[in-house]
Every structure is written in C-alpha cells, then in structure tokens.
mmCIF file of C-alpha atoms in Angstrom:
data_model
loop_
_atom_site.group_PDB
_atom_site.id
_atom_site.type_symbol
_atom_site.label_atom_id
_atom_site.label_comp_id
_atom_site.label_asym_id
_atom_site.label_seq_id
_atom_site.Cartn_x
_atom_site.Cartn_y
_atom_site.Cartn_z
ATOM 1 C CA UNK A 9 111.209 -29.787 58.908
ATOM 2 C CA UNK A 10 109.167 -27.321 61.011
ATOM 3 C CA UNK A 11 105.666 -27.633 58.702
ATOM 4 C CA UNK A 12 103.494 -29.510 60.690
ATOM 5 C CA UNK A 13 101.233 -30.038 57.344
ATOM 6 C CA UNK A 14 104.187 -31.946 56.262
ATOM 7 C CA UNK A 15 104.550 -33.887 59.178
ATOM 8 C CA UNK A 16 101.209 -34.875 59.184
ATOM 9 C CA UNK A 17 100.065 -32.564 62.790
ATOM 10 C CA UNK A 18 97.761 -30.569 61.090
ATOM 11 C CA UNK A 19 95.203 -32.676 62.571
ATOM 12 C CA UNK A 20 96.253 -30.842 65.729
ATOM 13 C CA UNK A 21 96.168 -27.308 64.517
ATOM 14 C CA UNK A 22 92.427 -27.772 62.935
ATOM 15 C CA UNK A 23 91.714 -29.277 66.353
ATOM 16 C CA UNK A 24 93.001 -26.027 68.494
ATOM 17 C CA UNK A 25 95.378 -28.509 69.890
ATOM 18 C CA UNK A 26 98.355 -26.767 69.125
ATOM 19 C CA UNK A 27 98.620 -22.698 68.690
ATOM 20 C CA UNK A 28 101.821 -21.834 65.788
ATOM 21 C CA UNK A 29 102.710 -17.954 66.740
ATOM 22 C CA UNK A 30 105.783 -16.290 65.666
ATOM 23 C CA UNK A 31 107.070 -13.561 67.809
ATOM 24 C CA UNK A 32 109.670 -12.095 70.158
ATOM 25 C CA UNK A 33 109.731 -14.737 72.819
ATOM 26 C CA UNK A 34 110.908 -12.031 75.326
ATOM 27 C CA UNK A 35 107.259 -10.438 75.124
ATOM 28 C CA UNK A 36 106.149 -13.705 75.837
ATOM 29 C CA UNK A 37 102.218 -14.577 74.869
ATOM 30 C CA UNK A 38 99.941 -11.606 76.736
ATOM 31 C CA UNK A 39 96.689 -12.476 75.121
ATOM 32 C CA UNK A 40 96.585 -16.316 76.483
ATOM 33 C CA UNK A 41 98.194 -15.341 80.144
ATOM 34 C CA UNK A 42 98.725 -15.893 83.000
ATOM 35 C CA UNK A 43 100.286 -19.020 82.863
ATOM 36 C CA UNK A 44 100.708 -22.451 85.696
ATOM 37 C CA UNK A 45 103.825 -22.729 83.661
ATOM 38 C CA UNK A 46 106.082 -21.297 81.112
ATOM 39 C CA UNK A 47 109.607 -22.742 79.890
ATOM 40 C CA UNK A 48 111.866 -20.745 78.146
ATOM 41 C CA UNK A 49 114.058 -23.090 75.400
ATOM 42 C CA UNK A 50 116.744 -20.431 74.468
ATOM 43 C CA UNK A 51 118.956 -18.101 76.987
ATOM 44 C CA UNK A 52 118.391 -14.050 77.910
ATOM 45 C CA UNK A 53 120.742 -12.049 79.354
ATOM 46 C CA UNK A 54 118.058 -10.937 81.957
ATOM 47 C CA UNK A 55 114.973 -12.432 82.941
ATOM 48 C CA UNK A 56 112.061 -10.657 81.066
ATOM 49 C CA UNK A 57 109.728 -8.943 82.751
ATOM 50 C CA UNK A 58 107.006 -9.389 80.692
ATOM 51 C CA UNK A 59 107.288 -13.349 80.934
ATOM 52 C CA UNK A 60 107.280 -12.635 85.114
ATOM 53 C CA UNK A 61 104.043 -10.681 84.157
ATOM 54 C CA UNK A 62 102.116 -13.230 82.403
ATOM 55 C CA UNK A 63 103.044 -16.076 85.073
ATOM 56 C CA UNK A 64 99.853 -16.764 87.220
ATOM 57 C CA UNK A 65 99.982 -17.196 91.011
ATOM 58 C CA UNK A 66 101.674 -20.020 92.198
ATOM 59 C CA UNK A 67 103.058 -20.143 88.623
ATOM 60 C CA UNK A 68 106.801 -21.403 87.419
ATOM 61 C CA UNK A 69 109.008 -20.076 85.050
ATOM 62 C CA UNK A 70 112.096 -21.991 83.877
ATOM 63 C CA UNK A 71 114.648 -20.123 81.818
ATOM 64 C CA UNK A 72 118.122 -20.276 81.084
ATOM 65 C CA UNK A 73 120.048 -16.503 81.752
ATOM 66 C CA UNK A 74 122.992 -15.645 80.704
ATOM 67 C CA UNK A 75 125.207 -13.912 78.281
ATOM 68 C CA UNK A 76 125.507 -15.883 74.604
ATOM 69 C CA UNK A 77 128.921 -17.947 74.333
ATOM 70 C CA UNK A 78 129.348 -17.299 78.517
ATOM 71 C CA UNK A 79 128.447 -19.200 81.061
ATOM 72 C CA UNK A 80 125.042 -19.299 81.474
ATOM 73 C CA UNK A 81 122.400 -20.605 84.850
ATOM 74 C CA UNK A 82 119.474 -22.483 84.702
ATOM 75 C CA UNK A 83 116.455 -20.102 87.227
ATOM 76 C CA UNK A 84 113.487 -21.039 88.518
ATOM 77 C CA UNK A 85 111.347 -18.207 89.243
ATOM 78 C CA UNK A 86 107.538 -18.475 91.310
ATOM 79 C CA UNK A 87 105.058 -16.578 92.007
ATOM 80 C CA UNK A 88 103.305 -16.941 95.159
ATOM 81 C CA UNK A 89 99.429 -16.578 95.532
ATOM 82 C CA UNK A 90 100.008 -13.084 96.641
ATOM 83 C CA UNK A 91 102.004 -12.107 93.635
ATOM 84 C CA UNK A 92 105.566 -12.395 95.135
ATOM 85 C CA UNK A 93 108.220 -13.460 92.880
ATOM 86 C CA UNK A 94 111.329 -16.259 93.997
ATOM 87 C CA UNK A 95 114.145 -16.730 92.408
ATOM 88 C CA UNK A 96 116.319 -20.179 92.381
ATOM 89 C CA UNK A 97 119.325 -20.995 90.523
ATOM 90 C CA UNK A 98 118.893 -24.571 89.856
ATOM 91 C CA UNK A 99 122.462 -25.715 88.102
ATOM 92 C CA UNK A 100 124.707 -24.364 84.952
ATOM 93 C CA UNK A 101 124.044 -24.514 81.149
ATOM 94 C CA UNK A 102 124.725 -23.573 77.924
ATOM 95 C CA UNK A 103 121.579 -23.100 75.655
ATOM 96 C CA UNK A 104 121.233 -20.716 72.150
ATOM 97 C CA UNK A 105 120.269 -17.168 72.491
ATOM 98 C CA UNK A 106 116.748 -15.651 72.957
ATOM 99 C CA UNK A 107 116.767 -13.346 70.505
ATOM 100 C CA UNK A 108 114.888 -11.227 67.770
ATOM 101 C CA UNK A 109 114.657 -11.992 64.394
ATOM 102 C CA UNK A 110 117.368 -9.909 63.075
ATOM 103 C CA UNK A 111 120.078 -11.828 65.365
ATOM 104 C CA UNK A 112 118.310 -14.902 64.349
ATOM 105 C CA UNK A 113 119.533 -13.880 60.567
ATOM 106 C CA UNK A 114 122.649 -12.350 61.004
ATOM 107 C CA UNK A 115 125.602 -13.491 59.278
ATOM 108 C CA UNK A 116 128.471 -14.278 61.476
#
C-alpha cells in the first residue's frame, strides 16, 4: 500500500512533515532546491542535469547510472562551495529504471 491515510501517516502530511509529489524524477524538485542531499532510488542512463542543478554547495548526490537490464554504477557526485562538480564511482549495482510515466505503464 502506498496511501499513507491508510497506513495511518497522515498525521505527517497535515503536519508538513512529509511532502507527496508526483513527477518526473529526472527534473528533480526546483521549487524546494538546492539541496545538502539528494538520493536517487531508481537508475538513469545519464546523470541529470537538472538534479546537478538543484544540489547546493557542498551538496551530494547519490544515483545509480546505467542502462536498464546492463550493468549499472553506483556515483557520487559534489559540489564544492564554489560550484564545482566531482564525480566518484563508488561500486556496481543493479537498481529499476528512472523513468517517465509511460515506461512506468508499458506492457512488456
């Protein structure tokens, strides 16, 4: 179940505690950036710009890249106080697809 009414957290949405959206993940969340931190729970074949964009200095991203059913790296990407941007390859991993709706709902 993903209805937090019916799990009994809507305590935490009437409190502001917790923010539902539903959107292309790959935009990320402009109107509440930058971010310290962002984590990225499904895999892109790139790394979006847009979620480099939002990430505050001295801000982390973690996000899986890599094509869907390949092989697939785990990157950590910071941004210095200056607005440089690093890029680490931290190990290998196999995570879902970041994707838009219509891929969500395709039949296969």
């Amino acid at each position: 179940r993903n209805d937090p009414r019916a799990d009994g957290k809507d305590k935490l949405l009437a409190a502001g505690e917790v923010i539902l959206a539903t959107a292309d993940g790959r935009n990320g969340w402009p109107g509440r950036a930058p971010y310290d931190a962002i984590h990225v729970g499904a895999a892109s074949p790139s790394i979006p710009e847009a979620l480099i964009e939002q990430l505050a200095p001295g801000g982390r991203l973690i996000i899986p890249v890599g094509r869907e059913h390949e092989g697939q790296t785990l990157k950590a990407v910071d941004k210095d106080e200056d607005g440089n941007v690093y890029e680490k390859t931290l190990m290998g991993v196999l995570y879902v697809p970041l994707c838009d709706k219509a891929h969500q709902l395709r039949r296969s």
